[in-house]
PDB file of C-alpha atoms in Angstrom:
ATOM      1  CA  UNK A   1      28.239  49.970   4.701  1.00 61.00           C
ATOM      2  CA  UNK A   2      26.133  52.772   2.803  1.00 76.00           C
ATOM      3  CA  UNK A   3      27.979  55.180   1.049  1.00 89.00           C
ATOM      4  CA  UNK A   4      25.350  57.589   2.259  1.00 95.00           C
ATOM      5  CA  UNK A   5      24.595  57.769   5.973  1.00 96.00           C
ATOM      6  CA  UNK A   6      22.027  59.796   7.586  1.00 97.00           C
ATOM      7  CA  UNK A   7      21.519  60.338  11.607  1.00 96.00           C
ATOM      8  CA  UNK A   8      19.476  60.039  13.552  1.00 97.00           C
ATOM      9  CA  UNK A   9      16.782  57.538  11.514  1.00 96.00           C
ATOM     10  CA  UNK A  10      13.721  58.823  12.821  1.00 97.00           C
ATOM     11  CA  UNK A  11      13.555  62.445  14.811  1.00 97.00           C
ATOM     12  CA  UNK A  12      10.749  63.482  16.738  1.00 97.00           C
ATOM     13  CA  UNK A  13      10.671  67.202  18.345  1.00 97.00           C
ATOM     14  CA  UNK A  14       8.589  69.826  19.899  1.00 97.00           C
ATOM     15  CA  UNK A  15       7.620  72.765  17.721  1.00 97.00           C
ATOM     16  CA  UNK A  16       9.850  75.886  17.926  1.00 97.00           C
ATOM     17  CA  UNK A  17      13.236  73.256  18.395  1.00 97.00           C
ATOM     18  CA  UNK A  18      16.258  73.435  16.988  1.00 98.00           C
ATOM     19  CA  UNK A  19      17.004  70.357  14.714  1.00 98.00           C
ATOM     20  CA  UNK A  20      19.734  68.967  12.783  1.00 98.00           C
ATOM     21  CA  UNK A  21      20.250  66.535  10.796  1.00 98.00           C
ATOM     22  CA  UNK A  22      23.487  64.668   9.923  1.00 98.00           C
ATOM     23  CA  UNK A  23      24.955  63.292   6.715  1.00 98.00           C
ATOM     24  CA  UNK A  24      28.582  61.264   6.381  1.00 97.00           C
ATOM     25  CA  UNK A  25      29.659  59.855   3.105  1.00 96.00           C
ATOM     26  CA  UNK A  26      32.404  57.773   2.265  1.00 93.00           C
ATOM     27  CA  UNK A  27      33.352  58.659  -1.495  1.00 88.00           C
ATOM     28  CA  UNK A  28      34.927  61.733  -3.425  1.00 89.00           C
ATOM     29  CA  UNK A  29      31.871  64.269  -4.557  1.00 91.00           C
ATOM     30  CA  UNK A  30      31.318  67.042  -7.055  1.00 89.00           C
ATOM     31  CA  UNK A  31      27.918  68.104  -5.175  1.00 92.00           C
ATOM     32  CA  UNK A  32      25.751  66.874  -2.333  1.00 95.00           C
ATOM     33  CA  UNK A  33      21.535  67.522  -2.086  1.00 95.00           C
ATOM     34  CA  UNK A  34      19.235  67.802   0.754  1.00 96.00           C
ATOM     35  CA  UNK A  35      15.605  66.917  -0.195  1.00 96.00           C
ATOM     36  CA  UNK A  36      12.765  66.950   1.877  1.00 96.00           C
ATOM     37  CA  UNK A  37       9.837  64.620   1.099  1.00 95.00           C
ATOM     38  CA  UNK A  38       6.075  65.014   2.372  1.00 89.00           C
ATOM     39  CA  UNK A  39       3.715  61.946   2.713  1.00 84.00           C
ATOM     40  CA  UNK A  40       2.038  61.401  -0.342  1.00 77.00           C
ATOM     41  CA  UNK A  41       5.510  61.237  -2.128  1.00 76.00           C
ATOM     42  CA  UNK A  42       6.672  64.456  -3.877  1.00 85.00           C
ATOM     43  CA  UNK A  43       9.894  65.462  -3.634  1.00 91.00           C
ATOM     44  CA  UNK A  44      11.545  68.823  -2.993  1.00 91.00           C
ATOM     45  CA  UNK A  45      15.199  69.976  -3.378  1.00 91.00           C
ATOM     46  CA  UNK A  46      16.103  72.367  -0.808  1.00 94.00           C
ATOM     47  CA  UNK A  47      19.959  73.191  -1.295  1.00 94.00           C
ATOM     48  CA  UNK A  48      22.229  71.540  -3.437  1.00 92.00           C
ATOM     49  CA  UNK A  49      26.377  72.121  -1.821  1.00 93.00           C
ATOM     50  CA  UNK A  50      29.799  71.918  -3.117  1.00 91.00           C
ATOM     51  CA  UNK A  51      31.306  73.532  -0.076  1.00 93.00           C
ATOM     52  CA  UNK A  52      30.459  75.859   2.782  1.00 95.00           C
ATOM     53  CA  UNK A  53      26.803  76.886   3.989  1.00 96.00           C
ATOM     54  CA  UNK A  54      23.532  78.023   2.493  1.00 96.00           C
ATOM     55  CA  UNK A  55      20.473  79.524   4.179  1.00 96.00           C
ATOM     56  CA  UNK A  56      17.137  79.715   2.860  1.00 94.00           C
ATOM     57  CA  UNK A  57      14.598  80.604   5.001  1.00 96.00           C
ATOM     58  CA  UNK A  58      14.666  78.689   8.554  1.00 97.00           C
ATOM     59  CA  UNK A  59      16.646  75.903   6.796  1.00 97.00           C
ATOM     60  CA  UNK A  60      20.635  76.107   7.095  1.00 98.00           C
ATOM     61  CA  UNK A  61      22.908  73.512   5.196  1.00 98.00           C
ATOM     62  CA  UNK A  62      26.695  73.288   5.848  1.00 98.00           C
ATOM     63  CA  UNK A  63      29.459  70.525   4.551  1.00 97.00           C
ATOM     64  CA  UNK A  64      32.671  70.394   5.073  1.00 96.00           C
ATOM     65  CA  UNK A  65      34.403  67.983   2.277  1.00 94.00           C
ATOM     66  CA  UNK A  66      37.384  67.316   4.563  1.00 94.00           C
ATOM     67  CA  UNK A  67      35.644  65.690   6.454  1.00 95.00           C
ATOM     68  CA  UNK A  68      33.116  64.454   4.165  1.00 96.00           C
ATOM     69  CA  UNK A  69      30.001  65.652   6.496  1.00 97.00           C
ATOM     70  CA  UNK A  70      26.945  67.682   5.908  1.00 98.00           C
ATOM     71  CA  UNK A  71      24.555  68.957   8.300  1.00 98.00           C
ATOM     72  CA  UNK A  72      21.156  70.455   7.774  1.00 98.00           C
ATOM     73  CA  UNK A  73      19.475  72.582  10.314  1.00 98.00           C
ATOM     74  CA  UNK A  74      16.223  73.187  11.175  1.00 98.00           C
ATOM     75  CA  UNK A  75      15.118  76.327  13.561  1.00 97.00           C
ATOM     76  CA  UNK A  76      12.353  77.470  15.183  1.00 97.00           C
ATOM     77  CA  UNK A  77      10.088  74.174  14.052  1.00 97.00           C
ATOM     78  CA  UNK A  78       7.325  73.663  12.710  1.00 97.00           C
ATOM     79  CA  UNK A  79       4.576  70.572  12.278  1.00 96.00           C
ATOM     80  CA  UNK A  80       4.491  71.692   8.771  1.00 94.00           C
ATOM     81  CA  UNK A  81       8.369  70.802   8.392  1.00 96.00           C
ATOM     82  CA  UNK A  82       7.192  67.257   9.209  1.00 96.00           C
ATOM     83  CA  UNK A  83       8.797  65.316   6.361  1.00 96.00           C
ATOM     84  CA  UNK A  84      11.556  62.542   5.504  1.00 96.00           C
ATOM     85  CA  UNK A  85      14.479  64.522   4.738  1.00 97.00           C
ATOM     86  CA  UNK A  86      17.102  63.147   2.097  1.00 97.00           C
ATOM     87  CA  UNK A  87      20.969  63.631   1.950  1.00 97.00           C
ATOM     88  CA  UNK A  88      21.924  62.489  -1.611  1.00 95.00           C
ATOM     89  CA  UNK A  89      25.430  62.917  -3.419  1.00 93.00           C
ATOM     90  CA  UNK A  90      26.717  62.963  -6.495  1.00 89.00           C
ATOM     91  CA  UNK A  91      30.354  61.301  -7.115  1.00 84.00           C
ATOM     92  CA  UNK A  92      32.960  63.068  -8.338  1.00 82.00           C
ATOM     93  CA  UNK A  93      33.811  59.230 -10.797  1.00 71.00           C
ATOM     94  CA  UNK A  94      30.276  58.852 -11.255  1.00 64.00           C
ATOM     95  CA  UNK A  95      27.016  60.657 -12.796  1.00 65.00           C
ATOM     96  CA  UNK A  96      24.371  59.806 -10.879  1.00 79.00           C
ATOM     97  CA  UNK A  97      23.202  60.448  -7.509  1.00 86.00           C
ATOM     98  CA  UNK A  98      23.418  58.184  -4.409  1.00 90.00           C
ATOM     99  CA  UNK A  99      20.846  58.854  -1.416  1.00 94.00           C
ATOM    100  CA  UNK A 100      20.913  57.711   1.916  1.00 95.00           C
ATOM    101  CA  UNK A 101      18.226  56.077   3.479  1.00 94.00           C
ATOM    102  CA  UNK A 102      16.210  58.976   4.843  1.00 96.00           C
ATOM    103  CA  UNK A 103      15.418  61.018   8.331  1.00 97.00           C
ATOM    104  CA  UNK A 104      12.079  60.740   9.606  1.00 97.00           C
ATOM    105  CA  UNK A 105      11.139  63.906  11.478  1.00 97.00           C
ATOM    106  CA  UNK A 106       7.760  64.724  13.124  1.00 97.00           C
ATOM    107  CA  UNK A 107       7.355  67.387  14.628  1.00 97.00           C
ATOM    108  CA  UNK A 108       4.516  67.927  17.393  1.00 97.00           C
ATOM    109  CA  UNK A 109       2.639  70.907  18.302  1.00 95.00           C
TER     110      UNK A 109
ATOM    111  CA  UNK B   1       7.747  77.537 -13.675  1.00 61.00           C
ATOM    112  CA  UNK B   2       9.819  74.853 -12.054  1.00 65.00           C
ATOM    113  CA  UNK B   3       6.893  72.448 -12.340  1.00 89.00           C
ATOM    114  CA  UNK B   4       7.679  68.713 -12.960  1.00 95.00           C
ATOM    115  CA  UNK B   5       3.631  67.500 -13.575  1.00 95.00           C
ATOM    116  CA  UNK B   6       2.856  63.504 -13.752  1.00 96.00           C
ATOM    117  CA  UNK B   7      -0.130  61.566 -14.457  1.00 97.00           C
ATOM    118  CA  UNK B   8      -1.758  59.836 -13.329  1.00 97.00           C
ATOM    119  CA  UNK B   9      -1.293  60.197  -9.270  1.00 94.00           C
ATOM    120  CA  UNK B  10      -2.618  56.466  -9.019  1.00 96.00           C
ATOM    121  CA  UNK B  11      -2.531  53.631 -10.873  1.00 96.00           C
ATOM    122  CA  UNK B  12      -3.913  50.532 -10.278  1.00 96.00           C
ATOM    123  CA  UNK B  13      -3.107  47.914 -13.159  1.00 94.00           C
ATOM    124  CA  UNK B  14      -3.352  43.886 -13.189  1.00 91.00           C
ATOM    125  CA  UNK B  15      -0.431  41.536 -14.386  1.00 90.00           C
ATOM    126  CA  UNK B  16      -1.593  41.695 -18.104  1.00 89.00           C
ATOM    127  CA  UNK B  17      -2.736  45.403 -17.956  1.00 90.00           C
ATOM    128  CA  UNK B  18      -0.728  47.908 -20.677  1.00 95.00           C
ATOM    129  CA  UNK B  19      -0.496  51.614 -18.780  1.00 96.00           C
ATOM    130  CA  UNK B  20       1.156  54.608 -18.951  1.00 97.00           C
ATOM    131  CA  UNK B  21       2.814  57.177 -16.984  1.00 98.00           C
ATOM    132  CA  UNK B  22       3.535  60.501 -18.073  1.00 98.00           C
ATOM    133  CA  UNK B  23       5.963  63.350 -17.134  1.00 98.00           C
ATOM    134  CA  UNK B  24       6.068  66.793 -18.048  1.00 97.00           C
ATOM    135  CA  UNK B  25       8.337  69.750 -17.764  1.00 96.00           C
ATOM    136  CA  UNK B  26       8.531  73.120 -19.212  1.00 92.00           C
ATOM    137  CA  UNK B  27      11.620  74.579 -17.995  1.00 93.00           C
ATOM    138  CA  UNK B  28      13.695  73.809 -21.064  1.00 92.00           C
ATOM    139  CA  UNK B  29      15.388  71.118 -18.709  1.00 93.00           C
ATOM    140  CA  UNK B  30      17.623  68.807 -21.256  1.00 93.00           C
ATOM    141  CA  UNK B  31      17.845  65.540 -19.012  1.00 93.00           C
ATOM    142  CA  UNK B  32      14.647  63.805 -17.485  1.00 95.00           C
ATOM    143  CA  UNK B  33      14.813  60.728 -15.073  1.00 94.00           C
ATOM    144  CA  UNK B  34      12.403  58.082 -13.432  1.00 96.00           C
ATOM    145  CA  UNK B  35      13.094  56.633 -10.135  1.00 96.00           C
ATOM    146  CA  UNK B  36      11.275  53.993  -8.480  1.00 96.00           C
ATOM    147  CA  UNK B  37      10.668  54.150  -4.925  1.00 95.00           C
ATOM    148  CA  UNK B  38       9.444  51.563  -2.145  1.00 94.00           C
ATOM    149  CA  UNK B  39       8.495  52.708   0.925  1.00 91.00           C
ATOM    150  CA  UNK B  40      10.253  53.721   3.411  1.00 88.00           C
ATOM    151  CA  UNK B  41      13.438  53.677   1.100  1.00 91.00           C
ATOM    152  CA  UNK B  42      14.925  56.237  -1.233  1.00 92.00           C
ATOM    153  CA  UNK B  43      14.433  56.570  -4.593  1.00 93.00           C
ATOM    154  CA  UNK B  44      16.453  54.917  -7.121  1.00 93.00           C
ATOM    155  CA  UNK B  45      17.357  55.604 -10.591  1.00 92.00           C
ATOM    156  CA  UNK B  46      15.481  53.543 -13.354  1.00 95.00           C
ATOM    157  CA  UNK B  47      16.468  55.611 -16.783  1.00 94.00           C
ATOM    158  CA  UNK B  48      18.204  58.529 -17.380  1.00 92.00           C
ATOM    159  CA  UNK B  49      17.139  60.951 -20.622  1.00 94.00           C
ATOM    160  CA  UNK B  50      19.873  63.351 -21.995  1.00 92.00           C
ATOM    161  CA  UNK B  51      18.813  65.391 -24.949  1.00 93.00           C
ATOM    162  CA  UNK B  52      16.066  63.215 -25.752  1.00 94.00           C
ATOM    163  CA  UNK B  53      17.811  60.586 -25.886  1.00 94.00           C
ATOM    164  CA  UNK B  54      18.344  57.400 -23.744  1.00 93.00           C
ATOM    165  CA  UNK B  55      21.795  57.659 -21.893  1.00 89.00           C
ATOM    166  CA  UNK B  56      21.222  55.347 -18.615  1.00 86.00           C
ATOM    167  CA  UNK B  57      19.081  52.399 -18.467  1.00 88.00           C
ATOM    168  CA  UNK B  58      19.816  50.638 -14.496  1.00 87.00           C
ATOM    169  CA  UNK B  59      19.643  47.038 -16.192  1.00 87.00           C
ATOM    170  CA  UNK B  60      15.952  47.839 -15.290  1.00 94.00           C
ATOM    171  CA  UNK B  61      13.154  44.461 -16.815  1.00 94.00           C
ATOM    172  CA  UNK B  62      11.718  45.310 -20.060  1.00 94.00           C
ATOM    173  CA  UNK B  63       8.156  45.306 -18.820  1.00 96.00           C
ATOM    174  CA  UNK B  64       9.053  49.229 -18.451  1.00 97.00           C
ATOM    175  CA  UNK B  65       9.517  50.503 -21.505  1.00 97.00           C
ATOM    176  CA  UNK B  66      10.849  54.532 -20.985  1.00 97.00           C
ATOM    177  CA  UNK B  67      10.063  56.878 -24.287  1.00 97.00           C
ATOM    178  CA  UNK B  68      11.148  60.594 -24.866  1.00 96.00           C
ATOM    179  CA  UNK B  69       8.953  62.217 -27.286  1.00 94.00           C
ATOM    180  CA  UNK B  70       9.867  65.534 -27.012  1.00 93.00           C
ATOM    181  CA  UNK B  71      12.237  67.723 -24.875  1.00 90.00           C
ATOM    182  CA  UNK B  72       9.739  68.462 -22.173  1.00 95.00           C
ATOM    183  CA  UNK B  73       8.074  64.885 -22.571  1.00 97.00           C
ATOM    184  CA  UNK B  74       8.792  61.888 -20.723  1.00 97.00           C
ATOM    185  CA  UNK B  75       6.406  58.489 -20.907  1.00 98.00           C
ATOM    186  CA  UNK B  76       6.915  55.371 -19.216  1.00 98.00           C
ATOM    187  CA  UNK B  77       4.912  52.164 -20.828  1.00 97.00           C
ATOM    188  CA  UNK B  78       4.509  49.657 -18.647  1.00 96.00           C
ATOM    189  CA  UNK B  79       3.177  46.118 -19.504  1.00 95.00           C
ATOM    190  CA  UNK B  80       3.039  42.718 -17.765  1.00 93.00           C
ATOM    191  CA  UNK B  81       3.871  44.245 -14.480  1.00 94.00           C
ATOM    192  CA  UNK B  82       4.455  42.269 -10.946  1.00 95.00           C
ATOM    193  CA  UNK B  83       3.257  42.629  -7.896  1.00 95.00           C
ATOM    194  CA  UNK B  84       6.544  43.245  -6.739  1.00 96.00           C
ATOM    195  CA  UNK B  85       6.568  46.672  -9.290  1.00 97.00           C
ATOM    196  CA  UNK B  86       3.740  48.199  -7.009  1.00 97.00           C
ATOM    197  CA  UNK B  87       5.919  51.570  -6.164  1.00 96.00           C
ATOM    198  CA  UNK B  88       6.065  55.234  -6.189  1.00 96.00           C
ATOM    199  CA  UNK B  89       7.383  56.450  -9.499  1.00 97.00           C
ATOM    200  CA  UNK B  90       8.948  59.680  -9.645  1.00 96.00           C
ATOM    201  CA  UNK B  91       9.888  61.729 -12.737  1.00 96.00           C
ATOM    202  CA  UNK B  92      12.812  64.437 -12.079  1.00 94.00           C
ATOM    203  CA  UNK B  93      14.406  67.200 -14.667  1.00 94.00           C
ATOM    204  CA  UNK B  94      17.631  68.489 -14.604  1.00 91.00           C
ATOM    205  CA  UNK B  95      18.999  71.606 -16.306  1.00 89.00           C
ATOM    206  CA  UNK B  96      22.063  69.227 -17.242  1.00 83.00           C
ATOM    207  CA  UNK B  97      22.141  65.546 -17.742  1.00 80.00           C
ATOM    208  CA  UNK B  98      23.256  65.122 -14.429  1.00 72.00           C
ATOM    209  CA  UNK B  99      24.463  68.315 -13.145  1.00 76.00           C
ATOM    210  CA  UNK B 100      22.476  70.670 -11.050  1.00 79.00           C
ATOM    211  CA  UNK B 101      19.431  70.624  -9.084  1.00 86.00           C
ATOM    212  CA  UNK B 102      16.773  67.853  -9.710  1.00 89.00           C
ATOM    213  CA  UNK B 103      13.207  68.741  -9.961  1.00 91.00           C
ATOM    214  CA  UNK B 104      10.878  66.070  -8.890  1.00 93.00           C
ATOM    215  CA  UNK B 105       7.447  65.850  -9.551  1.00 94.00           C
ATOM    216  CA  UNK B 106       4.456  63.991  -7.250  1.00 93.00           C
ATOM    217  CA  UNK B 107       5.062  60.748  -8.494  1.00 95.00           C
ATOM    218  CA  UNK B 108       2.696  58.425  -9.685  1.00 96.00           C
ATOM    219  CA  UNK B 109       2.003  55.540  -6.945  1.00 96.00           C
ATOM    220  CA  UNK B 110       1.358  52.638  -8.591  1.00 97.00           C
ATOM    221  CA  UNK B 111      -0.554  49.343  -7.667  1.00 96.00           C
ATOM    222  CA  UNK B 112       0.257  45.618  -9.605  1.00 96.00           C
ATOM    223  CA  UNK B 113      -2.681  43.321  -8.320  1.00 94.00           C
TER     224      UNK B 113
END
């Protein structure tokens, strides 16, 4: 078992829907990262949580470290949010970050 | 600028080939990193650069060969490459070995024929 896992694997949605994105990990953490990744490879951090929720834009992250879930939320969509979105932690014992395996999400016109 | 630039954005190298990647940063960002990534998986951590110096190596072959010049520097020789190295490299810079928000840049994709 990962000790990042992401649902669903691969999204696909109409533009202007509401989408989320799940996250579950298994160990203690001092910080978890969403990244969002466009074809052709570059890498973008959108939020980086320790607890609660941040909003930037149409993007809205939440955790709750009880639990040990995140949740990242996408409204009002957009083609141009077509991207592999990444939930990575990093471990309270450790010093480097773990990712899980990636969302796919296309979103049509 | 939060700007993580690498070059070159393709490689294409044979088995005996010696090459270079390069990473650059000027956001007075302490720790660098390269990650390798396949497709369709997520990156993972090759070397880890804290104040210019080398603080994580992933037990990764010595065919790559990381090298921190300066503090907004970061090269990665590679030499004798397999096919199997053909990848997506990524350089990232952190305020904080570690800590913080990770900047990535493109990523160089590379190509071991």
């Amino acid at each position: 078992k990962n000790e990042v896992e992401q649902s669903p694997q691969n999204l696909t949605a109409q533009e202007g829907e509401f989408i989320t994105i799940n996250c579950s990990y298994s160990v203690g953490i001092s910080a978890l990262h969403w990244l969002q990744q466009h074809p052709g490879g570059g890498i973008v951090s959108l939020f980086m949580l320790s607890s609660g929720k941040k909003k930037h834009g149409r993007l809205i992250a939440t955790i709750n470290i009880q639990e040990k879930h995140s949740s990242l939320h996408i409204t009002a969509s957009h083609p141009r949010d077509s991207a592999v979105y990444i939930c990575a932690v990093r471990e309270t014992s450790g010093s480097r970050l773990t990712f899980g395996e990636g969302t796919q999400l296309t979103v049509n016109p | 600028d939060t700007e993580v630039t690498q070059t070159p954005k393709h490689l294409v190298m044979g088995m005996t080939n010696k090459k270079s990647l390069k990473c650059e940063q000027h956001m007075g960002h302490r720790a660098m990193y390269w990650y390798k990534q396949k497709a369709k998986k997520p990156p993972e951590l090759m070397f880890v650069y804290s104040y210019e110096k080398l603080s994580i190596n992933e037990s990764v072959p010595s065919r790559f060969s990381p090298e921190c010049p300066n503090s907004s520097l970061l090269n990665l020789h590679l030499h004798a490459l397999q096919p199997e190295d053909s990848a997506l490299y990524l350089c990232a810079s952190s305020q904080a070995p570690l800590l913080g928000t990770q900047y990535f840049g493109p990523g160089t994709r590379l190509l071991v024929l």
